[in-house]
């Protein structure tokens, strides 16, 4: 029988690698460790740091937006620059912060949760990651192109992105292309890992929900990122090669752009929330000291949300003048999604019901998630009502909706995940006092920031405009104050994470949290560089 | 060896550090920057360095592909792989092909939308009589759209003749490739070599004829990339398909040389299988194209 060490000795010393005496627990050093790595934990760390840096960069842009909107009138920046800020803020947060953060978590956790030695395709894994810094270098440097960076909104509607866009559009298109390549490869890796690398006995219905939700997310990614690639390609050819996909004079239609974009875009928002559902489903049982309520229904709910997400895209297009039948269809289909989503919220609450709950930091974020995400879901339901959306569309109400689901939803879940698994990664408990400050400052400021947006939105304040009518002044002042406070609160988080990485704090046990269950809590903390070379047997 | 499950798991080969991924990332970076600048330079008719960066990127990508694959081939020839790893590769390839299907789906979607919705509406269908009356008076909906609302005139590409021959050629090439695969599995190397060679030949003929068809479209029919949504969908769908055939042919040529060198065994031939899948996929896309773009 070959042992774990044998496996390692088969590594290709003889194949012209720059190999030395690699043996099993030898960890490469220096910068090149990170550049050349094939280790899922290294790559996970890279993704997470990258996402955090992008979160701060995108956050800085949000600060510019809120500074300009602090008072009515044009104050600080040029309108065109304001548009670039809203555009690039959105692109960075979606593609540079939330998605890579989830991919980083997937890299760290999925192999440990299913008892695999690594991701299925480790070299491709490295490639997926290293594309990203380059893609965002291109996107960010396009801000300095003559005529300015992309200013057409993260949704780059034609003809704003075709007829009326600047020279940076080509760079934008190609950077989106390579981001897409990165996401698709990352998703393929996740799917193959889950299908093919589970330890003996780890049947599908025993997989932790984080693994399940990521499996379904990866499927969505592979299905829709190529569609995004297709639509940016059409924008490129319309702008530079004289095609008329989105130009009525040639028989095309700008609304066609919106159909293709949102066919990608709506599944995309679920790509950003399904892994969050998975995280919450890991954390809530731990701190309630109970099994997750309704495991199977969680799996089925996730799958039905994913499938339904393909037939609701035009709820973003109610005001484009679609035929009434289409408006009705998309309204009803959208509302149906609320059912499986409701199942999930119900299950989390039922898991807590009569549990012995303790309120550690990850649990605080998880509970905040459940409440605030639900608010976002409910405003989504309001928007899904076609006649109502005629009034709300393109107002701050929509901005409030998607920030509740994305910031207090996706981003809070990522923070919850970091707090939950950070001790496993570093082997030390993080600074709990700082974490409490981070939580409470974030929680309060995020609501000061986003809640009033509902009111100004209902009253008619349009989104993506650097100026507004005087009656919105008071609310906007508070929104900006909340914004700055939320931005500053994240610096606490930065300090905390840096401190944790420098191995300050008390050593933790392998289980870390009393009540935590799963394979990742059975290996030592910090998790060794290589885990599960010999797969565990799951009973 | 790899029969009983625990051992099979232990053998999963996790490669050590590799330079190729970062080379690949740099290649994509250069390609994106180069293409992003080149496109603008061409459209503004000014000179610049875009083309050079683009070419540098493509060369880097080529170096990466060669280096990475050589690495992989060495590993597979020295028996580092297990059945489980083979499954990883196969599944990875299958999902990659699925992503390609969705890429084509975007363009097919555009085609259907234009045909069934956009063009009829411009012609006044549904409740759009006033759109037609006020914005595009005199425009009549039709497909192929040989006369656009903006007034561009062109001619449609028929399906008889070249496109039909091309369809037959590609279909036959799928069959020959299948027999090459059968030859490989039954260890009939001669059949393998001949059938694979024939497939490559058919692929090249297809590409040649497709090139000729483009010349015909531009020169005789006035059907260009600029001639409205009909030409747009025609050229982008057939163009991306052609790129895929080109890539597929290159893959097959590489496989051909590996076959000549005696690579692949009846049991272990992931690279061959992946190449074959890719080729069949490209073939299926063509059948869809032939039906929806040419015939209908
Ligand atoms: C109950 C579930 C949900 C419903 C019914 C819903 C409904 C809607 C509707 C109808 C709109 C379009 C509003 C308009 O533009 O007029 C919208 C916008 C949006 N939703 Fe949701 N939504 C839901 C959940 C989510 C989730 C989970 C996310 C992300 C994690 C999300 C992210 C977004 C974003 C980003 C936009 C704005 C896109 C833009 O125009 O820039 N939504 N939602
Ligand atoms: Cu949506």
XYZ file of C-alpha atoms and ligand atoms in Angstrom, chain A residues 262 265-270 309 312-316 334 337 401, ligand 2:
17
model
C -29.803 40.651 -17.844
C -27.137 39.758 -14.883
C -29.890 38.174 -12.906
C -28.160 34.814 -12.439
C -25.124 36.927 -11.604
C -26.863 38.422 -8.568
C -27.584 34.886 -7.403
C -33.007 32.768 -11.980
C -36.764 36.317 -14.505
C -34.214 38.574 -16.172
C -36.647 41.054 -17.683
C -37.792 42.297 -14.266
C -34.964 44.762 -14.819
C -39.856 36.826 -10.131
C -38.422 33.067 -6.455
C -32.694 47.240 -2.574
Cu -32.772 40.510 -11.136
